[in-house]
């Protein structure tokens, strides 16, 4: 009975996940700004929820649980530190970052950081360096998310981890292509 509930819950989550992507595609302006920034139309609450969900998904599902299992109650120190870091960032920085990115018409973090340099050649160099660093770290983050999804599908459903990673990749690809991935900034 429990496996039936788990399968139903997981299936329902996937349907909702893809439904959100389809809804976003319907209301999309089909512009680069809309895809990257949601046309800057999200409020602070939704930006914070999106950032929190993005930053903690695989970490909470696999990493935090494993850390708590291996460290016990002392793992709460990590939770407290993460909470204080998030509160500090979201209290002091988003408004200023948003103002600068609007002024400079920056749509990505590399563009935003490159906009701090006035000379065009320097701007291009900074933007390129930050873009390469971003691709490397986002690549590692994405690999970790796929590994977390694969382990989760293996534990709950006995799905081979390679197949689980492919299921995660396909779901995320469909979601992103349909417009469900907006990175508010």
JSON list of C-alpha atoms in Angstrom, two decimals:
[
{"chain": "A", "resi": 1, "resn": "UNK", "atom": "CA", "xyz": [0.00, 0.00, 0.00]},
{"chain": "A", "resi": 2, "resn": "UNK", "atom": "CA", "xyz": [2.80, 2.41, 0.89]},
{"chain": "A", "resi": 3, "resn": "UNK", "atom": "CA", "xyz": [4.47, 1.95, -2.50]},
{"chain": "A", "resi": 4, "resn": "UNK", "atom": "CA", "xyz": [1.16, 2.80, -4.21]},
{"chain": "A", "resi": 5, "resn": "UNK", "atom": "CA", "xyz": [0.93, 6.04, -2.24]},
{"chain": "A", "resi": 6, "resn": "UNK", "atom": "CA", "xyz": [4.54, 6.85, -3.07]},
{"chain": "A", "resi": 7, "resn": "UNK", "atom": "CA", "xyz": [4.03, 6.20, -6.78]},
{"chain": "A", "resi": 8, "resn": "UNK", "atom": "CA", "xyz": [0.82, 8.25, -6.79]},
{"chain": "A", "resi": 9, "resn": "UNK", "atom": "CA", "xyz": [2.50, 11.14, -4.95]},
{"chain": "A", "resi": 10, "resn": "UNK", "atom": "CA", "xyz": [5.50, 11.10, -7.26]},
{"chain": "A", "resi": 11, "resn": "UNK", "atom": "CA", "xyz": [3.30, 10.95, -10.37]},
{"chain": "A", "resi": 12, "resn": "UNK", "atom": "CA", "xyz": [1.14, 13.79, -9.07]},
{"chain": "A", "resi": 13, "resn": "UNK", "atom": "CA", "xyz": [4.26, 15.88, -8.43]},
{"chain": "A", "resi": 14, "resn": "UNK", "atom": "CA", "xyz": [5.51, 15.28, -11.99]},
{"chain": "A", "resi": 15, "resn": "UNK", "atom": "CA", "xyz": [2.13, 16.25, -13.45]},
{"chain": "A", "resi": 16, "resn": "UNK", "atom": "CA", "xyz": [2.04, 19.46, -11.38]},
{"chain": "A", "resi": 17, "resn": "UNK", "atom": "CA", "xyz": [5.68, 20.21, -12.26]},
{"chain": "A", "resi": 18, "resn": "UNK", "atom": "CA", "xyz": [5.02, 19.90, -16.00]},
{"chain": "A", "resi": 19, "resn": "UNK", "atom": "CA", "xyz": [1.66, 21.69, -15.70]},
{"chain": "A", "resi": 20, "resn": "UNK", "atom": "CA", "xyz": [3.42, 24.73, -14.20]},
{"chain": "A", "resi": 21, "resn": "UNK", "atom": "CA", "xyz": [5.82, 24.71, -17.15]},
{"chain": "A", "resi": 22, "resn": "UNK", "atom": "CA", "xyz": [2.91, 24.55, -19.60]},
{"chain": "A", "resi": 23, "resn": "UNK", "atom": "CA", "xyz": [1.11, 27.42, -17.83]},
{"chain": "A", "resi": 24, "resn": "UNK", "atom": "CA", "xyz": [4.28, 29.51, -17.93]},
{"chain": "A", "resi": 25, "resn": "UNK", "atom": "CA", "xyz": [4.63, 28.79, -21.65]},
{"chain": "A", "resi": 26, "resn": "UNK", "atom": "CA", "xyz": [1.05, 29.97, -22.28]},
{"chain": "A", "resi": 27, "resn": "UNK", "atom": "CA", "xyz": [1.57, 33.27, -20.50]},
{"chain": "A", "resi": 28, "resn": "UNK", "atom": "CA", "xyz": [5.07, 33.80, -21.91]},
{"chain": "A", "resi": 29, "resn": "UNK", "atom": "CA", "xyz": [5.95, 36.80, -24.03]},
{"chain": "A", "resi": 30, "resn": "UNK", "atom": "CA", "xyz": [8.44, 34.59, -25.89]},
{"chain": "A", "resi": 31, "resn": "UNK", "atom": "CA", "xyz": [11.24, 37.07, -25.30]},
{"chain": "A", "resi": 32, "resn": "UNK", "atom": "CA", "xyz": [14.72, 36.52, -23.92]},
{"chain": "A", "resi": 33, "resn": "UNK", "atom": "CA", "xyz": [13.91, 38.76, -20.94]},
{"chain": "A", "resi": 34, "resn": "UNK", "atom": "CA", "xyz": [10.76, 36.81, -20.21]},
{"chain": "A", "resi": 35, "resn": "UNK", "atom": "CA", "xyz": [12.61, 33.48, -20.29]},
{"chain": "A", "resi": 36, "resn": "UNK", "atom": "CA", "xyz": [15.61, 34.62, -18.25]},
{"chain": "A", "resi": 37, "resn": "UNK", "atom": "CA", "xyz": [13.89, 36.99, -15.83]},
{"chain": "A", "resi": 38, "resn": "UNK", "atom": "CA", "xyz": [10.18, 36.35, -16.02]},
{"chain": "A", "resi": 39, "resn": "UNK", "atom": "CA", "xyz": [10.00, 39.89, -17.48]},
{"chain": "A", "resi": 40, "resn": "UNK", "atom": "CA", "xyz": [11.06, 41.08, -14.01]},
{"chain": "A", "resi": 41, "resn": "UNK", "atom": "CA", "xyz": [7.44, 40.65, -12.95]},
{"chain": "A", "resi": 42, "resn": "UNK", "atom": "CA", "xyz": [7.90, 38.43, -9.88]},
{"chain": "A", "resi": 43, "resn": "UNK", "atom": "CA", "xyz": [7.57, 39.88, -6.40]},
{"chain": "A", "resi": 44, "resn": "UNK", "atom": "CA", "xyz": [10.13, 39.42, -3.64]},
{"chain": "A", "resi": 45, "resn": "UNK", "atom": "CA", "xyz": [8.30, 36.47, -2.10]},
{"chain": "A", "resi": 46, "resn": "UNK", "atom": "CA", "xyz": [8.30, 34.44, -5.32]},
{"chain": "A", "resi": 47, "resn": "UNK", "atom": "CA", "xyz": [11.90, 35.32, -6.09]},
{"chain": "A", "resi": 48, "resn": "UNK", "atom": "CA", "xyz": [12.91, 34.18, -2.61]},
{"chain": "A", "resi": 49, "resn": "UNK", "atom": "CA", "xyz": [10.91, 30.95, -2.89]},
{"chain": "A", "resi": 50, "resn": "UNK", "atom": "CA", "xyz": [12.40, 30.22, -6.32]},
{"chain": "A", "resi": 51, "resn": "UNK", "atom": "CA", "xyz": [15.95, 30.86, -5.11]},
{"chain": "A", "resi": 52, "resn": "UNK", "atom": "CA", "xyz": [15.39, 28.78, -1.98]},
{"chain": "A", "resi": 53, "resn": "UNK", "atom": "CA", "xyz": [13.91, 25.87, -3.90]},
{"chain": "A", "resi": 54, "resn": "UNK", "atom": "CA", "xyz": [16.64, 26.01, -6.52]},
{"chain": "A", "resi": 55, "resn": "UNK", "atom": "CA", "xyz": [19.46, 26.24, -4.02]},
{"chain": "A", "resi": 56, "resn": "UNK", "atom": "CA", "xyz": [18.26, 23.52, -1.70]},
{"chain": "A", "resi": 57, "resn": "UNK", "atom": "CA", "xyz": [16.51, 20.85, -3.76]},
{"chain": "A", "resi": 58, "resn": "UNK", "atom": "CA", "xyz": [19.05, 18.00, -3.98]},
{"chain": "A", "resi": 59, "resn": "UNK", "atom": "CA", "xyz": [20.88, 19.22, -0.88]},
{"chain": "A", "resi": 60, "resn": "UNK", "atom": "CA", "xyz": [17.79, 18.88, 1.32]},
{"chain": "A", "resi": 61, "resn": "UNK", "atom": "CA", "xyz": [16.68, 15.57, -0.21]},
{"chain": "A", "resi": 62, "resn": "UNK", "atom": "CA", "xyz": [20.01, 13.77, -0.04]},
{"chain": "A", "resi": 63, "resn": "UNK", "atom": "CA", "xyz": [22.79, 15.90, 1.47]},
{"chain": "A", "resi": 64, "resn": "UNK", "atom": "CA", "xyz": [21.11, 17.27, 4.60]},
{"chain": "A", "resi": 65, "resn": "UNK", "atom": "CA", "xyz": [19.55, 13.92, 5.44]},
{"chain": "A", "resi": 66, "resn": "UNK", "atom": "CA", "xyz": [22.90, 12.14, 5.06]},
{"chain": "A", "resi": 67, "resn": "UNK", "atom": "CA", "xyz": [24.69, 14.82, 7.08]},
{"chain": "A", "resi": 68, "resn": "UNK", "atom": "CA", "xyz": [22.11, 14.58, 9.88]},
{"chain": "A", "resi": 69, "resn": "UNK", "atom": "CA", "xyz": [22.40, 10.80, 9.87]},
{"chain": "A", "resi": 70, "resn": "UNK", "atom": "CA", "xyz": [26.19, 10.88, 10.11]},
{"chain": "A", "resi": 71, "resn": "UNK", "atom": "CA", "xyz": [26.57, 13.89, 12.46]},
{"chain": "A", "resi": 72, "resn": "UNK", "atom": "CA", "xyz": [23.45, 13.73, 14.58]},
{"chain": "A", "resi": 73, "resn": "UNK", "atom": "CA", "xyz": [22.11, 16.82, 16.32]},
{"chain": "A", "resi": 74, "resn": "UNK", "atom": "CA", "xyz": [25.26, 18.83, 15.57]},
{"chain": "A", "resi": 75, "resn": "UNK", "atom": "CA", "xyz": [24.07, 18.97, 11.93]},
{"chain": "A", "resi": 76, "resn": "UNK", "atom": "CA", "xyz": [21.65, 21.65, 13.13]},
{"chain": "A", "resi": 77, "resn": "UNK", "atom": "CA", "xyz": [24.58, 24.07, 13.16]},
{"chain": "A", "resi": 78, "resn": "UNK", "atom": "CA", "xyz": [24.63, 23.89, 9.36]},
{"chain": "A", "resi": 79, "resn": "UNK", "atom": "CA", "xyz": [20.89, 24.60, 9.24]},
{"chain": "A", "resi": 80, "resn": "UNK", "atom": "CA", "xyz": [21.31, 27.63, 11.50]},
{"chain": "A", "resi": 81, "resn": "UNK", "atom": "CA", "xyz": [24.25, 28.95, 9.46]},
{"chain": "A", "resi": 82, "resn": "UNK", "atom": "CA", "xyz": [22.40, 28.48, 6.18]},
{"chain": "A", "resi": 83, "resn": "UNK", "atom": "CA", "xyz": [19.29, 30.19, 7.56]},
{"chain": "A", "resi": 84, "resn": "UNK", "atom": "CA", "xyz": [21.27, 33.18, 8.84]},
{"chain": "A", "resi": 85, "resn": "UNK", "atom": "CA", "xyz": [23.12, 33.47, 5.52]},
{"chain": "A", "resi": 86, "resn": "UNK", "atom": "CA", "xyz": [19.88, 33.42, 3.54]},
{"chain": "A", "resi": 87, "resn": "UNK", "atom": "CA", "xyz": [18.20, 35.97, 5.81]},
{"chain": "A", "resi": 88, "resn": "UNK", "atom": "CA", "xyz": [21.24, 38.27, 5.63]},
{"chain": "A", "resi": 89, "resn": "UNK", "atom": "CA", "xyz": [21.43, 38.11, 1.85]},
{"chain": "A", "resi": 90, "resn": "UNK", "atom": "CA", "xyz": [17.70, 38.53, 1.21]},
{"chain": "A", "resi": 91, "resn": "UNK", "atom": "CA", "xyz": [17.49, 41.40, 3.71]},
{"chain": "A", "resi": 92, "resn": "UNK", "atom": "CA", "xyz": [20.34, 43.55, 2.46]},
{"chain": "A", "resi": 93, "resn": "UNK", "atom": "CA", "xyz": [21.20, 42.82, -1.19]},
{"chain": "A", "resi": 94, "resn": "UNK", "atom": "CA", "xyz": [18.29, 42.13, -3.60]},
{"chain": "A", "resi": 95, "resn": "UNK", "atom": "CA", "xyz": [17.04, 45.71, -3.94]},
{"chain": "A", "resi": 96, "resn": "UNK", "atom": "CA", "xyz": [20.47, 47.11, -4.79]},
{"chain": "A", "resi": 97, "resn": "UNK", "atom": "CA", "xyz": [21.24, 44.26, -7.19]},
{"chain": "A", "resi": 98, "resn": "UNK", "atom": "CA", "xyz": [17.86, 44.72, -8.89]},
{"chain": "A", "resi": 99, "resn": "UNK", "atom": "CA", "xyz": [18.41, 48.49, -9.25]},
{"chain": "A", "resi": 100, "resn": "UNK", "atom": "CA", "xyz": [21.85, 48.04, -10.83]},
{"chain": "A", "resi": 101, "resn": "UNK", "atom": "CA", "xyz": [20.71, 45.23, -13.14]},
{"chain": "A", "resi": 102, "resn": "UNK", "atom": "CA", "xyz": [17.75, 47.31, -14.37]},
{"chain": "A", "resi": 103, "resn": "UNK", "atom": "CA", "xyz": [19.95, 50.37, -14.91]},
{"chain": "A", "resi": 104, "resn": "UNK", "atom": "CA", "xyz": [22.56, 48.36, -16.84]},
{"chain": "A", "resi": 105, "resn": "UNK", "atom": "CA", "xyz": [19.93, 46.14, -18.52]},
{"chain": "A", "resi": 106, "resn": "UNK", "atom": "CA", "xyz": [21.73, 43.04, -17.25]},
{"chain": "A", "resi": 107, "resn": "UNK", "atom": "CA", "xyz": [19.83, 39.81, -17.72]},
{"chain": "A", "resi": 108, "resn": "UNK", "atom": "CA", "xyz": [22.42, 37.36, -16.41]},
{"chain": "A", "resi": 109, "resn": "UNK", "atom": "CA", "xyz": [24.93, 37.30, -13.57]},
{"chain": "A", "resi": 110, "resn": "UNK", "atom": "CA", "xyz": [27.89, 37.49, -15.98]},
{"chain": "A", "resi": 111, "resn": "UNK", "atom": "CA", "xyz": [26.33, 40.57, -17.63]},
{"chain": "A", "resi": 112, "resn": "UNK", "atom": "CA", "xyz": [25.62, 42.07, -14.22]},
{"chain": "A", "resi": 113, "resn": "UNK", "atom": "CA", "xyz": [29.19, 41.63, -12.97]},
{"chain": "A", "resi": 114, "resn": "UNK", "atom": "CA", "xyz": [30.64, 42.73, -16.31]},
{"chain": "A", "resi": 115, "resn": "UNK", "atom": "CA", "xyz": [28.57, 45.92, -16.15]},
{"chain": "A", "resi": 116, "resn": "UNK", "atom": "CA", "xyz": [30.73, 47.12, -13.24]},
{"chain": "A", "resi": 117, "resn": "UNK", "atom": "CA", "xyz": [33.59, 47.73, -15.71]},
{"chain": "A", "resi": 118, "resn": "UNK", "atom": "CA", "xyz": [33.25, 50.80, -17.94]},
{"chain": "A", "resi": 119, "resn": "UNK", "atom": "CA", "xyz": [35.72, 49.92, -20.72]},
{"chain": "A", "resi": 120, "resn": "UNK", "atom": "CA", "xyz": [34.09, 47.63, -23.35]},
{"chain": "A", "resi": 121, "resn": "UNK", "atom": "CA", "xyz": [37.13, 45.31, -23.57]},
{"chain": "A", "resi": 122, "resn": "UNK", "atom": "CA", "xyz": [37.25, 44.93, -19.77]},
{"chain": "A", "resi": 123, "resn": "UNK", "atom": "CA", "xyz": [33.50, 44.36, -19.67]},
{"chain": "A", "resi": 124, "resn": "UNK", "atom": "CA", "xyz": [33.79, 41.54, -22.23]},
{"chain": "A", "resi": 125, "resn": "UNK", "atom": "CA", "xyz": [36.68, 39.91, -20.35]},
{"chain": "A", "resi": 126, "resn": "UNK", "atom": "CA", "xyz": [34.88, 40.01, -16.98]},
{"chain": "A", "resi": 127, "resn": "UNK", "atom": "CA", "xyz": [31.65, 38.76, -18.56]},
{"chain": "A", "resi": 128, "resn": "UNK", "atom": "CA", "xyz": [33.49, 35.88, -20.26]},
{"chain": "A", "resi": 129, "resn": "UNK", "atom": "CA", "xyz": [35.39, 34.87, -17.11]},
{"chain": "A", "resi": 130, "resn": "UNK", "atom": "CA", "xyz": [32.23, 34.93, -14.98]},
{"chain": "A", "resi": 131, "resn": "UNK", "atom": "CA", "xyz": [30.31, 33.02, -17.68]},
{"chain": "A", "resi": 132, "resn": "UNK", "atom": "CA", "xyz": [32.94, 30.26, -17.75]},
{"chain": "A", "resi": 133, "resn": "UNK", "atom": "CA", "xyz": [32.98, 30.03, -13.94]},
{"chain": "A", "resi": 134, "resn": "UNK", "atom": "CA", "xyz": [29.16, 29.94, -13.94]},
{"chain": "A", "resi": 135, "resn": "UNK", "atom": "CA", "xyz": [29.02, 27.14, -16.53]},
{"chain": "A", "resi": 136, "resn": "UNK", "atom": "CA", "xyz": [31.54, 25.06, -14.55]},
{"chain": "A", "resi": 137, "resn": "UNK", "atom": "CA", "xyz": [29.72, 25.46, -11.22]},
{"chain": "A", "resi": 138, "resn": "UNK", "atom": "CA", "xyz": [26.20, 25.18, -12.65]},
{"chain": "A", "resi": 139, "resn": "UNK", "atom": "CA", "xyz": [27.39, 22.05, -14.49]},
{"chain": "A", "resi": 140, "resn": "UNK", "atom": "CA", "xyz": [28.60, 20.54, -11.21]},
{"chain": "A", "resi": 141, "resn": "UNK", "atom": "CA", "xyz": [25.37, 21.62, -9.47]},
{"chain": "A", "resi": 142, "resn": "UNK", "atom": "CA", "xyz": [23.26, 20.09, -12.24]},
{"chain": "A", "resi": 143, "resn": "UNK", "atom": "CA", "xyz": [25.22, 16.83, -12.07]},
{"chain": "A", "resi": 144, "resn": "UNK", "atom": "CA", "xyz": [24.62, 16.75, -8.30]},
{"chain": "A", "resi": 145, "resn": "UNK", "atom": "CA", "xyz": [20.88, 17.33, -8.84]},
{"chain": "A", "resi": 146, "resn": "UNK", "atom": "CA", "xyz": [20.71, 14.50, -11.36]},
{"chain": "A", "resi": 147, "resn": "UNK", "atom": "CA", "xyz": [22.61, 12.23, -8.96]},
{"chain": "A", "resi": 148, "resn": "UNK", "atom": "CA", "xyz": [20.20, 13.17, -6.13]},
{"chain": "A", "resi": 149, "resn": "UNK", "atom": "CA", "xyz": [17.18, 12.49, -8.36]},
{"chain": "A", "resi": 150, "resn": "UNK", "atom": "CA", "xyz": [18.67, 9.18, -9.51]},
{"chain": "A", "resi": 151, "resn": "UNK", "atom": "CA", "xyz": [19.31, 8.08, -5.91]},
{"chain": "A", "resi": 152, "resn": "UNK", "atom": "CA", "xyz": [15.80, 9.13, -4.86]},
{"chain": "A", "resi": 153, "resn": "UNK", "atom": "CA", "xyz": [14.18, 7.19, -7.71]},
{"chain": "A", "resi": 154, "resn": "UNK", "atom": "CA", "xyz": [16.38, 4.19, -6.92]},
{"chain": "A", "resi": 155, "resn": "UNK", "atom": "CA", "xyz": [15.46, 4.19, -3.22]},
{"chain": "A", "resi": 156, "resn": "UNK", "atom": "CA", "xyz": [11.72, 4.77, -3.68]},
{"chain": "A", "resi": 157, "resn": "UNK", "atom": "CA", "xyz": [11.03, 2.84, -6.89]},
{"chain": "A", "resi": 158, "resn": "UNK", "atom": "CA", "xyz": [14.08, 0.64, -7.55]},
{"chain": "A", "resi": 159, "resn": "UNK", "atom": "CA", "xyz": [14.79, 2.51, -10.80]},
{"chain": "A", "resi": 160, "resn": "UNK", "atom": "CA", "xyz": [18.30, 2.01, -12.13]},
{"chain": "A", "resi": 161, "resn": "UNK", "atom": "CA", "xyz": [20.28, 5.20, -11.28]},
{"chain": "A", "resi": 162, "resn": "UNK", "atom": "CA", "xyz": [21.20, 5.80, -14.93]},
{"chain": "A", "resi": 163, "resn": "UNK", "atom": "CA", "xyz": [17.54, 5.62, -15.94]},
{"chain": "A", "resi": 164, "resn": "UNK", "atom": "CA", "xyz": [16.65, 7.83, -12.94]},
{"chain": "A", "resi": 165, "resn": "UNK", "atom": "CA", "xyz": [19.12, 10.50, -14.04]},
{"chain": "A", "resi": 166, "resn": "UNK", "atom": "CA", "xyz": [17.69, 10.35, -17.57]},
{"chain": "A", "resi": 167, "resn": "UNK", "atom": "CA", "xyz": [14.13, 10.72, -16.21]},
{"chain": "A", "resi": 168, "resn": "UNK", "atom": "CA", "xyz": [15.22, 13.76, -14.19]},
{"chain": "A", "resi": 169, "resn": "UNK", "atom": "CA", "xyz": [17.02, 15.27, -17.19]},
{"chain": "A", "resi": 170, "resn": "UNK", "atom": "CA", "xyz": [14.05, 14.71, -19.50]},
{"chain": "A", "resi": 171, "resn": "UNK", "atom": "CA", "xyz": [11.59, 16.22, -17.00]},
{"chain": "A", "resi": 172, "resn": "UNK", "atom": "CA", "xyz": [13.75, 19.28, -16.46]},
{"chain": "A", "resi": 173, "resn": "UNK", "atom": "CA", "xyz": [14.35, 19.68, -20.19]},
{"chain": "A", "resi": 174, "resn": "UNK", "atom": "CA", "xyz": [10.61, 19.62, -20.92]},
{"chain": "A", "resi": 175, "resn": "UNK", "atom": "CA", "xyz": [9.97, 22.10, -18.10]},
{"chain": "A", "resi": 176, "resn": "UNK", "atom": "CA", "xyz": [12.68, 24.49, -19.31]},
{"chain": "A", "resi": 177, "resn": "UNK", "atom": "CA", "xyz": [11.79, 24.27, -23.00]},
{"chain": "A", "resi": 178, "resn": "UNK", "atom": "CA", "xyz": [8.14, 24.99, -22.28]},
{"chain": "A", "resi": 179, "resn": "UNK", "atom": "CA", "xyz": [9.07, 28.16, -20.43]},
{"chain": "A", "resi": 180, "resn": "UNK", "atom": "CA", "xyz": [8.78, 27.01, -16.83]},
{"chain": "A", "resi": 181, "resn": "UNK", "atom": "CA", "xyz": [12.30, 28.04, -15.90]},
{"chain": "A", "resi": 182, "resn": "UNK", "atom": "CA", "xyz": [12.49, 31.71, -15.07]},
{"chain": "A", "resi": 183, "resn": "UNK", "atom": "CA", "xyz": [15.52, 32.92, -13.15]},
{"chain": "A", "resi": 184, "resn": "UNK", "atom": "CA", "xyz": [14.34, 36.09, -11.44]},
{"chain": "A", "resi": 185, "resn": "UNK", "atom": "CA", "xyz": [17.04, 38.68, -10.79]}
]
